[in-house]
Amino acid sequence: MDLAKQPIHDLQERLRRNEISPLDIVNDVLEHIEAQEETLNAYIDVFAEEARRRAVELEDVPPDERGLLFGIPIAVKDNIVVKGFDTTCGSRILLGFKSPYNATVIERLLQHHGIVLGKTNLDEFAMGSSGEYSFFGPTRNPHNPDFVPGGSSSGSAAAVASGEAVAALGSDTGGSVRLPAAYTHTVGFKPTYGRLSRYGLVAFASSLDQIGFLTRDVLDAALLFEALGGHDPLDSTSLNLPAPRVTEVFPPDWERQRFTLGVPVEYLETEGLDPEIRLHFQRYLEQLEREGFRLREIHLPHSRYAVQVYYLVATAEASSNLARYDGVRYGFRAEGYADLDEMYRKTRSEGFGPEVKRRILLGTFALSSGYHEEYYNRALRVRRLIQKDFQQAFETVDLIVTPTAPTFPPRLGEKRRDPLAMYLLDIFTVSANLAGIPAISVPGGFGGPHRLPFGLQFMAPAFEDARVFQIARWFERFVYPGR
C-alpha cells in the first residue's frame, strides 16, 4: 500500500473517504521501520504498540471533530520531551531520564489527533552537522548508507525520506532541520524565532534554538505549522502571534504571486561551494526569472563572519545550559568517586561525547574572565550587524534564495577528523538563526559523483513565514516537481 511515503494532505483525503484507517498508516510505517531500521539507525526508540493503540482509539473520533493531524504518525527528535518516555538527546548523560511532562508541540500534536511514533536519533544534544555524534551510533542516508544524512536532526530526516515516518519534528539551532532536509531530499522548515513554542525542547543555545519540521512536501510543513504554532504562555520567548492557517497561506490565487528574490553575492563567492551545486542554482534562478520572478543581487557583507559568530554564541550558551548535567538530579552518574567534585568530573567526562565536550570548552573559554569582552560580547555585536544586513536587504527584496549547503553529503567519517570542515557545512544556514528569520529548504535534485541530494533555501523577513511557504510551494510544483 506504501502509505508511509504519501504526504499528510493526501492521507487525510483518503481518511476522509474512509479508504484507509489510522491503523493502516501506522502499520505501513512500522513495516518500513522493520525493513530498514537496522541499516539507517534513524530511531532511538519506536513506540510501536502505543502507536497502534492510539490509532485504534482514534477511529472513535467523529469525522466532524477530527483534528488537523488526525491519524498521522509523526516521529519526534529525541531532544523534545514526551511524557513517560525516555529523552536522551542522543547522549549517555541522560540515560534513564523519563520526562514527567509533554512539550507544548507534543500536546498540540495530540490535541489534533496525531500519533507520536517514536524518538529519532540525533547528534548529541543537537551539536553536529552530520548525524554521526550520537551515543547510539550514526544515522545513515537513505539514498546511500555510506553517506551522512546531515545533522543534527539526522534521524528525523532519514525517517521521513525512507518512509519510516510520514513527517517528523526536529530542532534547528544553526541549520539542523534544513541541512538534513537538503541531504535527504525532504522539506525542512524553521519558523521565525518565537512563533513555535520551545517549551519542552532541551536547550542547546537558547537564543538560537527553534523547533522545526521535516516533511514530504511544503504543504505538509504549512499544515504542521498551523496545528502546532502560535503563542504559548509556558515559553517566555513565545510571540503573541497565531500561526497562519493553510487556507490563508495558500488562498485561491496564491499561484499568481510573483516575488522579488535577493541573491546574496557573498554566498556565491563562498570558497568550497561545489561547482555543480552552483550550476544547478544558477539554472533554477534563470527558470524563476523566466516565470516572472524578479532577481536582484544583494549584499550581506557580515555573513562572512556568520560561522565564527555562531560558534561563539552557540557554544557560550551551551556551556551554560549543559552545566545542569552533573549526575545529581537525573540521568547518568559515574561510579567510583571519592568526593562530590570527583563525581562531577567523572560524570561529565564519561557522560558527554567528544563534540559536546569541545563545544562546552569553547563556550566556557569565550565566557571566561579576560576573554568575555574579546570573544562573546564582540560576537553579539557582529550578530546585530548580521541582523541589520538582513533588515536592509528585505527593504528591497521579498525573499532571499541560496543553496542550502555548499556541498553534497559527505561520506560517513569524512569530516569527523576536521571539526572546522564539519562546521562549514552550516555556512549558508546559520545566518537565519542569528537573525531570527524564517527559512525553508526544498529539494533541488540529485548530483555529484554518487547522485546524492542537494537543496535550495528560501529566507523571508521575520514573521513572514507564510511567504517562505508560498515561494517554496511554487518551486516544488512548477520548477522542481521531482518527487
Tab-separated table of C-alpha atoms in Angstrom:
chain	number	residue	atom	x	y	z
A	1	MET	CA	0.000	0.000	0.000
A	2	ASP	CA	3.027	2.276	0.721
A	3	LEU	CA	1.030	4.814	2.696
A	4	ALA	CA	4.195	5.806	4.538
A	5	LYS	CA	5.538	7.742	1.567
A	6	GLN	CA	2.394	9.772	0.930
A	7	PRO	CA	2.127	13.347	2.226
A	8	ILE	CA	-0.144	14.200	5.119
A	9	HIS	CA	-2.698	16.038	2.977
A	10	ASP	CA	-3.133	13.054	0.643
A	11	LEU	CA	-3.526	10.645	3.549
A	12	GLN	CA	-6.109	12.936	5.136
A	13	GLU	CA	-8.174	12.916	1.974
A	14	ARG	CA	-8.127	9.115	1.920
A	15	LEU	CA	-9.036	9.030	5.624
A	16	ARG	CA	-11.979	11.340	4.935
A	17	ARG	CA	-13.192	8.983	2.230
A	18	ASN	CA	-12.766	6.010	4.612
A	19	GLU	CA	-10.458	4.293	2.129
A	20	ILE	CA	-7.894	3.730	4.888
A	21	SER	CA	-7.739	3.863	8.673
A	22	PRO	CA	-5.146	5.345	11.041
A	23	LEU	CA	-4.073	1.791	11.870
A	24	ASP	CA	-3.382	1.105	8.187
A	25	ILE	CA	-0.980	4.062	8.095
A	26	VAL	CA	0.752	3.114	11.346
A	27	ASN	CA	1.203	-0.497	10.284
A	28	ASP	CA	2.641	0.518	6.931
A	29	VAL	CA	5.131	2.885	8.566
A	30	LEU	CA	6.142	0.209	11.077
A	31	GLU	CA	6.778	-2.196	8.191
A	32	HIS	CA	9.175	0.343	6.683
A	33	ILE	CA	10.910	0.664	10.044
A	34	GLU	CA	11.264	-3.089	10.414
A	35	ALA	CA	12.698	-3.400	6.910
A	36	GLN	CA	15.198	-0.514	7.047
A	37	GLU	CA	15.979	0.499	10.599
A	38	GLU	CA	18.869	-1.894	11.104
A	39	THR	CA	20.670	-0.079	8.283
A	40	LEU	CA	19.530	3.500	8.832
A	41	ASN	CA	19.517	3.786	12.659
A	42	ALA	CA	17.020	6.640	12.424
A	43	TYR	CA	15.321	5.883	15.760
A	44	ILE	CA	16.435	5.664	19.348
A	45	ASP	CA	13.038	4.321	20.403
A	46	VAL	CA	9.959	3.264	18.417
A	47	PHE	CA	6.596	3.347	20.215
A	48	ALA	CA	5.079	0.583	18.107
A	49	GLU	CA	2.402	-0.746	20.458
A	50	GLU	CA	1.483	2.688	21.780
A	51	ALA	CA	1.109	3.983	18.207
A	52	ARG	CA	-1.113	1.059	17.220
A	53	ARG	CA	-3.228	1.502	20.338
A	54	ARG	CA	-3.735	5.211	19.687
A	55	ALA	CA	-4.569	4.551	16.032
A	56	VAL	CA	-7.371	2.214	17.108
A	57	GLU	CA	-8.647	4.743	19.671
A	58	LEU	CA	-8.749	7.492	17.032
A	59	GLU	CA	-11.246	5.527	14.941
A	60	ASP	CA	-13.892	6.521	17.507
A	61	VAL	CA	-13.389	10.249	16.805
A	62	PRO	CA	-16.388	11.573	14.801
A	63	PRO	CA	-15.466	12.903	11.339
A	64	ASP	CA	-16.529	16.458	12.190
A	65	GLU	CA	-14.291	16.520	15.301
A	66	ARG	CA	-11.066	15.292	13.722
A	67	GLY	CA	-8.008	17.463	14.208
A	68	LEU	CA	-5.599	18.680	11.558
A	69	LEU	CA	-3.236	15.740	12.114
A	70	PHE	CA	-5.834	13.019	12.536
A	71	GLY	CA	-4.311	9.567	12.209
A	72	ILE	CA	-0.855	10.756	11.117
A	73	PRO	CA	2.175	9.005	12.715
A	74	ILE	CA	4.853	11.614	13.401
A	75	ALA	CA	8.400	10.996	14.615
A	76	VAL	CA	9.913	13.240	17.295
A	77	LYS	CA	13.559	14.215	17.634
A	78	ASP	CA	14.854	12.946	20.948
A	79	ASN	CA	15.538	16.389	22.388
A	80	ILE	CA	11.784	17.118	22.537
A	81	VAL	CA	10.171	15.636	25.636
A	82	VAL	CA	7.271	13.173	25.545
A	83	LYS	CA	5.648	12.356	28.875
A	84	GLY	CA	6.528	8.950	30.273
A	85	PHE	CA	9.192	8.167	27.672
A	86	ASP	CA	12.963	8.478	27.705
A	87	THR	CA	14.541	11.680	26.443
A	88	THR	CA	18.251	11.137	25.830
A	89	CYS	CA	19.315	13.908	23.423
A	90	GLY	CA	21.499	11.207	21.900
A	91	SER	CA	23.727	11.330	24.991
A	92	ARG	CA	24.913	8.866	27.600
A	93	ILE	CA	24.492	11.516	30.277
A	94	LEU	CA	20.677	11.410	30.022
A	95	LEU	CA	20.266	7.623	30.004
A	96	GLY	CA	17.299	6.636	32.141
A	97	PHE	CA	15.635	10.066	32.205
A	98	LYS	CA	11.884	9.879	31.610
A	99	SER	CA	10.082	13.137	31.052
A	100	PRO	CA	7.288	13.968	33.530
A	101	TYR	CA	5.545	16.238	31.018
A	102	ASN	CA	4.917	16.815	27.314
A	103	ALA	CA	6.459	19.572	25.250
A	104	THR	CA	3.870	22.060	24.026
A	105	VAL	CA	4.271	20.865	20.436
A	106	ILE	CA	3.515	17.313	21.620
A	107	GLU	CA	0.409	18.478	23.497
A	108	ARG	CA	-0.821	20.223	20.359
A	109	LEU	CA	0.054	17.248	18.174
A	110	LEU	CA	-2.090	15.041	20.400
A	111	GLN	CA	-4.914	17.606	20.521
A	112	HIS	CA	-5.010	17.471	16.736
A	113	HIS	CA	-5.247	13.657	16.892
A	114	GLY	CA	-1.736	12.985	15.664
A	115	ILE	CA	0.226	9.886	16.691
A	116	VAL	CA	3.668	10.026	18.309
A	117	LEU	CA	5.583	7.280	16.544
A	118	GLY	CA	8.899	7.320	18.395
A	119	LYS	CA	12.042	9.281	19.244
A	120	THR	CA	14.572	9.836	16.474
A	121	ASN	CA	18.344	9.773	16.583
A	122	LEU	CA	20.389	12.988	16.588
A	123	ASP	CA	23.846	14.389	17.044
A	124	GLU	CA	24.382	14.520	20.799
A	125	PHE	CA	22.480	17.490	22.283
A	126	ALA	CA	21.832	18.599	18.675
A	127	MET	CA	25.527	19.514	18.274
A	128	GLY	CA	26.590	18.342	14.854
A	129	SER	CA	26.039	18.649	11.127
A	130	SER	CA	26.314	15.030	10.034
A	131	GLY	CA	24.315	12.715	12.319
A	132	GLU	CA	27.477	10.906	13.465
A	133	TYR	CA	27.806	12.229	17.021
A	134	SER	CA	25.109	10.204	18.777
A	135	PHE	CA	25.822	7.871	21.702
A	136	PHE	CA	23.527	5.428	19.861
A	137	GLY	CA	25.629	5.394	16.706
A	138	PRO	CA	25.420	7.305	13.428
A	139	THR	CA	22.330	7.646	11.275
A	140	ARG	CA	22.826	6.803	7.596
A	141	ASN	CA	21.476	8.470	4.486
A	142	PRO	CA	18.543	6.517	2.956
A	143	HIS	CA	19.770	7.396	-0.539
A	144	ASN	CA	23.172	5.811	0.105
A	145	PRO	CA	24.015	4.406	3.553
A	146	ASP	CA	27.726	5.115	3.047
A	147	PHE	CA	26.960	8.831	3.350
A	148	VAL	CA	25.666	11.066	6.141
A	149	PRO	CA	22.078	12.369	6.216
A	150	GLY	CA	23.110	15.707	7.719
A	151	GLY	CA	22.519	16.836	11.260
A	152	SER	CA	21.610	17.344	13.853
A	153	SER	CA	18.038	16.228	13.035
A	154	SER	CA	19.513	13.233	11.243
A	155	GLY	CA	17.043	10.604	12.399
A	156	SER	CA	14.004	12.763	11.674
A	157	ALA	CA	15.186	13.461	8.125
A	158	ALA	CA	16.159	9.849	7.422
A	159	ALA	CA	12.836	8.618	8.808
A	160	VAL	CA	10.769	10.861	6.532
A	161	ALA	CA	12.928	10.209	3.467
A	162	SER	CA	12.717	6.424	3.899
A	163	GLY	CA	9.042	6.136	4.817
A	164	GLU	CA	9.834	5.386	8.462
A	165	ALA	CA	7.611	8.356	9.326
A	166	VAL	CA	5.071	10.440	7.444
A	167	ALA	CA	6.541	13.609	8.994
A	168	ALA	CA	8.878	14.463	11.843
A	169	LEU	CA	9.676	17.148	14.382
A	170	GLY	CA	13.244	18.359	14.596
A	171	SER	CA	15.138	21.295	16.030
A	172	ASP	CA	17.161	23.940	14.229
A	173	THR	CA	19.860	25.932	16.031
A	174	GLY	CA	22.093	26.656	13.050
A	175	GLY	CA	20.577	24.612	10.227
A	176	SER	CA	19.802	21.326	11.957
A	177	VAL	CA	16.475	20.894	10.158
A	178	ARG	CA	17.391	22.464	6.813
A	179	LEU	CA	20.763	20.767	6.238
A	180	PRO	CA	19.451	17.194	6.726
A	181	ALA	CA	16.425	18.097	4.597
A	182	ALA	CA	18.759	19.093	1.762
A	183	TYR	CA	20.820	15.921	2.195
A	184	THR	CA	17.796	13.572	2.223
A	185	HIS	CA	15.538	15.118	-0.471
A	186	THR	CA	12.926	16.285	2.040
A	187	VAL	CA	11.493	19.649	3.100
A	188	GLY	CA	12.898	21.313	6.217
A	189	PHE	CA	11.217	24.380	7.757
A	190	LYS	CA	12.465	26.661	10.547
A	191	PRO	CA	9.959	29.332	11.640
A	192	THR	CA	10.563	32.852	12.871
A	193	TYR	CA	12.117	32.681	16.339
A	194	GLY	CA	9.262	32.674	18.854
A	195	ARG	CA	6.443	31.505	16.578
A	196	LEU	CA	6.700	27.847	17.636
A	197	SER	CA	6.901	27.057	21.333
A	198	ARG	CA	10.254	25.842	22.669
A	199	TYR	CA	8.699	24.597	25.921
A	200	GLY	CA	9.890	21.027	26.259
A	201	LEU	CA	12.787	21.395	23.831
A	202	VAL	CA	16.003	20.552	25.687
A	203	ALA	CA	18.118	23.697	25.489
A	204	PHE	CA	21.326	23.856	23.474
A	205	ALA	CA	21.650	27.585	22.619
A	206	SER	CA	18.503	29.297	23.839
A	207	SER	CA	18.669	32.422	21.667
A	208	LEU	CA	19.042	30.283	18.541
A	209	ASP	CA	17.106	27.050	19.176
A	210	GLN	CA	13.828	26.546	17.327
A	211	ILE	CA	11.647	23.515	16.751
A	212	GLY	CA	11.044	22.833	13.064
A	213	PHE	CA	9.555	20.247	10.713
A	214	LEU	CA	10.765	17.664	8.224
A	215	THR	CA	8.083	16.721	5.738
A	216	ARG	CA	7.474	15.206	2.341
A	217	ASP	CA	6.315	18.491	0.802
A	218	VAL	CA	5.783	22.158	1.626
A	219	LEU	CA	2.025	21.881	2.128
A	220	ASP	CA	2.626	19.386	4.943
A	221	ALA	CA	5.029	21.810	6.636
A	222	ALA	CA	2.421	24.583	6.479
A	223	LEU	CA	-0.168	22.200	7.908
A	224	LEU	CA	2.089	21.289	10.833
A	225	PHE	CA	2.760	24.970	11.476
A	226	GLU	CA	-0.954	25.716	11.634
A	227	ALA	CA	-1.512	22.833	14.059
A	228	LEU	CA	1.481	23.335	16.351
A	229	GLY	CA	2.341	27.028	16.102
A	230	GLY	CA	1.070	30.072	17.962
A	231	HIS	CA	1.563	31.696	21.336
A	232	ASP	CA	2.450	29.596	24.378
A	233	PRO	CA	2.419	31.192	27.860
A	234	LEU	CA	4.767	28.440	29.062
A	235	ASP	CA	7.537	29.750	26.791
A	236	SER	CA	8.869	33.198	27.747
A	237	THR	CA	10.238	33.695	24.218
A	238	SER	CA	6.920	32.865	22.539
A	239	LEU	CA	5.415	35.602	20.381
A	240	ASN	CA	1.771	36.523	20.771
A	241	LEU	CA	1.019	35.696	17.151
A	242	PRO	CA	-1.244	32.972	15.816
A	243	ALA	CA	0.143	30.591	13.230
A	244	PRO	CA	-1.335	31.237	9.778
A	245	ARG	CA	-3.947	28.828	8.510
A	246	VAL	CA	-3.106	26.847	5.408
A	247	THR	CA	-6.055	28.494	3.644
A	248	GLU	CA	-4.532	31.904	4.453
A	249	VAL	CA	-1.086	30.866	3.250
A	250	PHE	CA	-2.480	29.450	0.008
A	251	PRO	CA	-5.577	31.445	-0.974
A	252	PRO	CA	-7.223	30.597	-4.324
A	253	ASP	CA	-4.982	32.988	-6.303
A	254	TRP	CA	-1.689	32.331	-4.491
A	255	GLU	CA	-0.009	30.912	-7.618
A	256	ARG	CA	-0.227	34.314	-9.323
A	257	GLN	CA	2.030	35.901	-6.724
A	258	ARG	CA	5.464	36.945	-8.007
A	259	PHE	CA	8.231	37.968	-5.644
A	260	THR	CA	11.495	39.853	-5.875
A	261	LEU	CA	14.202	37.388	-4.903
A	262	GLY	CA	17.508	38.515	-3.482
A	263	VAL	CA	20.639	36.571	-4.444
A	264	PRO	CA	23.485	37.240	-1.973
A	265	VAL	CA	26.755	37.838	-3.809
A	266	GLU	CA	28.733	36.677	-0.785
A	267	TYR	CA	27.110	33.240	-0.775
A	268	LEU	CA	28.052	32.523	-4.389
A	269	GLU	CA	31.607	33.693	-3.724
A	270	THR	CA	31.984	31.236	-0.849
A	271	GLU	CA	35.108	29.151	-1.094
A	272	GLY	CA	34.137	25.489	-1.129
A	273	LEU	CA	30.807	25.883	-2.944
A	274	ASP	CA	30.551	22.813	-5.165
A	275	PRO	CA	30.616	23.877	-8.853
A	276	GLU	CA	27.743	21.535	-9.716
A	277	ILE	CA	25.536	22.961	-6.960
A	278	ARG	CA	26.405	26.457	-8.190
A	279	LEU	CA	25.434	25.450	-11.743
A	280	HIS	CA	22.079	23.951	-10.679
A	281	PHE	CA	21.396	27.006	-8.540
A	282	GLN	CA	22.043	29.394	-11.446
A	283	ARG	CA	19.776	27.362	-13.727
A	284	TYR	CA	16.962	27.484	-11.176
A	285	LEU	CA	17.386	31.248	-10.885
A	286	GLU	CA	17.097	31.586	-14.656
A	287	GLN	CA	13.951	29.471	-14.653
A	288	LEU	CA	12.380	31.511	-11.860
A	289	GLU	CA	13.178	34.683	-13.788
A	290	ARG	CA	11.515	33.278	-16.917
A	291	GLU	CA	8.418	32.585	-14.831
A	292	GLY	CA	8.150	36.235	-13.830
A	293	PHE	CA	10.043	36.371	-10.544
A	294	ARG	CA	12.414	39.325	-10.273
A	295	LEU	CA	16.022	38.659	-9.289
A	296	ARG	CA	18.248	41.183	-7.593
A	297	GLU	CA	21.827	40.880	-6.433
A	298	ILE	CA	22.123	41.835	-2.777
A	299	HIS	CA	24.950	42.137	-0.300
A	300	LEU	CA	25.067	40.598	3.159
A	301	PRO	CA	28.574	41.815	3.986
A	302	HIS	CA	28.769	40.452	7.509
A	303	SER	CA	27.603	36.962	6.506
A	304	ARG	CA	31.281	36.045	6.052
A	305	TYR	CA	31.535	36.139	9.847
A	306	ALA	CA	28.362	34.144	10.484
A	307	VAL	CA	30.020	30.781	11.237
A	308	GLN	CA	32.503	32.369	13.645
A	309	VAL	CA	29.764	34.340	15.398
A	310	TYR	CA	27.505	31.303	15.571
A	311	TYR	CA	30.154	29.073	17.133
A	312	LEU	CA	30.905	31.669	19.796
A	313	VAL	CA	27.285	32.470	20.701
A	314	ALA	CA	26.065	28.871	20.477
A	315	THR	CA	28.938	27.356	22.446
A	316	ALA	CA	28.747	30.040	25.135
A	317	GLU	CA	25.046	29.378	25.637
A	318	ALA	CA	25.651	25.617	25.513
A	319	SER	CA	28.308	25.762	28.218
A	320	SER	CA	25.763	27.458	30.462
A	321	ASN	CA	22.776	25.266	29.534
A	322	LEU	CA	24.676	21.988	29.890
A	323	ALA	CA	26.035	22.823	33.333
A	324	ARG	CA	22.904	21.227	34.787
A	325	TYR	CA	24.022	17.716	33.780
A	326	ASP	CA	26.076	16.827	36.827
A	327	GLY	CA	24.918	13.341	37.846
A	328	VAL	CA	22.962	14.626	40.841
A	329	ARG	CA	19.441	15.299	39.640
A	330	TYR	CA	18.793	12.903	36.745
A	331	GLY	CA	20.392	10.734	34.126
A	332	PHE	CA	23.807	9.065	34.157
A	333	ARG	CA	26.131	9.115	37.172
A	334	ALA	CA	29.690	7.764	37.078
A	335	GLU	CA	30.847	5.134	39.554
A	336	GLY	CA	33.908	5.041	41.792
A	337	TYR	CA	34.477	8.556	43.109
A	338	ALA	CA	35.911	9.831	46.400
A	339	ASP	CA	34.040	13.130	46.759
A	340	LEU	CA	31.480	15.373	45.108
A	341	ASP	CA	33.982	17.202	42.898
A	342	GLU	CA	35.324	13.920	41.542
A	343	MET	CA	31.773	12.683	40.911
A	344	TYR	CA	31.057	15.813	38.862
A	345	ARG	CA	34.269	15.427	36.857
A	346	LYS	CA	33.845	11.719	36.174
A	347	THR	CA	30.155	12.010	35.336
A	348	ARG	CA	30.648	14.799	32.814
A	349	SER	CA	33.812	13.251	31.375
A	350	GLU	CA	32.173	9.869	30.850
A	351	GLY	CA	28.676	11.163	30.058
A	352	PHE	CA	29.429	13.656	27.275
A	353	GLY	CA	30.818	12.761	23.868
A	354	PRO	CA	33.758	14.491	22.146
A	355	GLU	CA	31.811	17.087	20.158
A	356	VAL	CA	29.789	18.218	23.182
A	357	LYS	CA	32.972	18.479	25.267
A	358	ARG	CA	34.625	20.512	22.517
A	359	ARG	CA	31.756	22.987	22.432
A	360	ILE	CA	31.499	23.267	26.215
A	361	LEU	CA	35.225	24.065	26.349
A	362	LEU	CA	34.925	26.635	23.560
A	363	GLY	CA	31.945	28.295	25.213
A	364	THR	CA	33.461	28.301	28.690
A	365	PHE	CA	36.610	29.905	27.295
A	366	ALA	CA	34.586	32.547	25.436
A	367	LEU	CA	32.778	33.460	28.670
A	368	SER	CA	35.811	33.307	30.946
A	369	SER	CA	37.239	36.282	32.758
A	370	GLY	CA	39.504	38.293	30.489
A	371	TYR	CA	38.035	36.876	27.282
A	372	HIS	CA	34.321	37.619	27.668
A	373	GLU	CA	34.568	41.041	26.028
A	374	GLU	CA	37.025	39.953	23.349
A	375	TYR	CA	35.007	36.947	22.181
A	376	TYR	CA	31.402	36.635	23.391
A	377	ASN	CA	30.468	40.322	23.544
A	378	ARG	CA	32.176	41.020	20.224
A	379	ALA	CA	30.248	38.120	18.673
A	380	LEU	CA	26.982	39.624	19.921
A	381	ARG	CA	27.852	42.950	18.291
A	382	VAL	CA	28.592	41.269	14.961
A	383	ARG	CA	25.365	39.293	15.308
A	384	ARG	CA	23.493	42.598	15.413
A	385	LEU	CA	25.303	43.655	12.243
A	386	ILE	CA	24.208	40.433	10.540
A	387	GLN	CA	20.625	41.115	11.605
A	388	LYS	CA	20.913	44.642	10.215
A	389	ASP	CA	22.229	43.279	6.892
A	390	PHE	CA	19.092	41.177	6.521
A	391	GLN	CA	16.792	44.025	7.533
A	392	GLN	CA	18.339	46.271	4.902
A	393	ALA	CA	18.187	43.563	2.243
A	394	PHE	CA	14.495	42.962	2.905
A	395	GLU	CA	13.790	46.636	2.207
A	396	THR	CA	14.421	45.890	-1.483
A	397	VAL	CA	13.540	42.175	-1.863
A	398	ASP	CA	10.733	39.935	-0.663
A	399	LEU	CA	12.808	36.808	-0.106
A	400	ILE	CA	16.403	35.639	-0.252
A	401	VAL	CA	17.351	32.460	-2.119
A	402	THR	CA	20.570	30.473	-1.633
A	403	PRO	CA	21.820	26.907	-1.818
A	404	THR	CA	21.097	25.140	1.479
A	405	ALA	CA	24.574	23.619	1.769
A	406	PRO	CA	27.852	24.231	-0.089
A	407	THR	CA	28.474	20.548	-0.834
A	408	PHE	CA	26.739	17.251	-1.428
A	409	PRO	CA	26.529	14.887	1.590
A	410	PRO	CA	29.985	13.727	2.717
A	411	ARG	CA	30.859	10.122	3.411
A	412	LEU	CA	30.490	8.782	6.927
A	413	GLY	CA	33.629	9.707	8.831
A	414	GLU	CA	34.931	12.050	6.126
A	415	LYS	CA	34.580	15.265	8.168
A	416	ARG	CA	34.910	13.950	11.722
A	417	ARG	CA	38.675	14.410	11.816
A	418	ASP	CA	38.291	18.066	10.796
A	419	PRO	CA	35.747	19.884	13.005
A	420	LEU	CA	36.146	23.144	11.083
A	421	ALA	CA	35.243	21.444	7.796
A	422	MET	CA	32.192	19.981	9.555
A	423	TYR	CA	31.161	23.400	10.880
A	424	LEU	CA	31.403	24.912	7.386
A	425	LEU	CA	28.571	22.660	6.179
A	426	ASP	CA	26.306	25.147	8.023
A	427	ILE	CA	27.763	28.220	6.327
A	428	PHE	CA	24.542	29.024	4.413
A	429	THR	CA	22.097	28.175	7.227
A	430	VAL	CA	23.417	29.734	10.455
A	431	SER	CA	22.585	33.318	9.458
A	432	ALA	CA	18.834	32.683	9.587
A	433	ASN	CA	19.154	31.588	13.216
A	434	LEU	CA	21.367	34.543	14.116
A	435	ALA	CA	18.808	36.885	12.513
A	436	GLY	CA	15.751	35.023	13.896
A	437	ILE	CA	14.051	34.839	10.486
A	438	PRO	CA	12.033	32.021	8.866
A	439	ALA	CA	13.775	29.733	6.386
A	440	ILE	CA	12.942	26.616	4.429
A	441	SER	CA	14.953	24.070	2.443
A	442	VAL	CA	13.345	22.335	-0.518
A	443	PRO	CA	14.755	19.523	-2.671
A	444	GLY	CA	16.757	20.680	-5.669
A	445	GLY	CA	17.536	17.314	-7.175
A	446	PHE	CA	20.487	14.938	-7.206
A	447	GLY	CA	24.066	15.383	-8.306
A	448	GLY	CA	27.725	14.767	-7.691
A	449	PRO	CA	29.579	11.551	-8.497
A	450	HIS	CA	27.259	9.497	-6.261
A	451	ARG	CA	23.937	11.135	-7.321
A	452	LEU	CA	23.066	12.458	-3.869
A	453	PRO	CA	20.513	15.138	-2.922
A	454	PHE	CA	21.019	18.872	-2.563
A	455	GLY	CA	18.597	21.635	-1.620
A	456	LEU	CA	17.611	25.281	-2.126
A	457	GLN	CA	16.939	27.607	0.784
A	458	PHE	CA	14.458	30.473	0.905
A	459	MET	CA	14.531	33.068	3.706
A	460	ALA	CA	11.965	35.772	4.459
A	461	PRO	CA	11.689	38.701	6.884
A	462	ALA	CA	10.714	37.949	10.472
A	463	PHE	CA	7.029	36.999	10.839
A	464	GLU	CA	6.636	36.401	7.080
A	465	ASP	CA	6.603	32.617	7.470
A	466	ALA	CA	3.712	32.367	5.008
A	467	ARG	CA	5.924	33.908	2.344
A	468	VAL	CA	8.544	31.139	2.529
A	469	PHE	CA	5.771	28.547	2.231
A	470	GLN	CA	4.425	30.268	-0.870
A	471	ILE	CA	7.695	30.505	-2.778
A	472	ALA	CA	8.775	27.016	-1.696
A	473	ARG	CA	5.441	25.506	-2.746
A	474	TRP	CA	5.655	27.306	-6.067
A	475	PHE	CA	9.176	25.998	-6.590
A	476	GLU	CA	8.319	22.392	-5.807
A	477	ARG	CA	5.240	22.408	-8.037
A	478	PHE	CA	6.481	24.274	-11.088
A	479	VAL	CA	10.292	24.357	-11.053
A	480	TYR	CA	11.391	21.094	-9.468
A	481	PRO	CA	8.385	18.752	-9.106
A	482	GLY	CA	10.746	15.783	-8.927
A	483	ARG	CA	9.210	13.762	-6.122
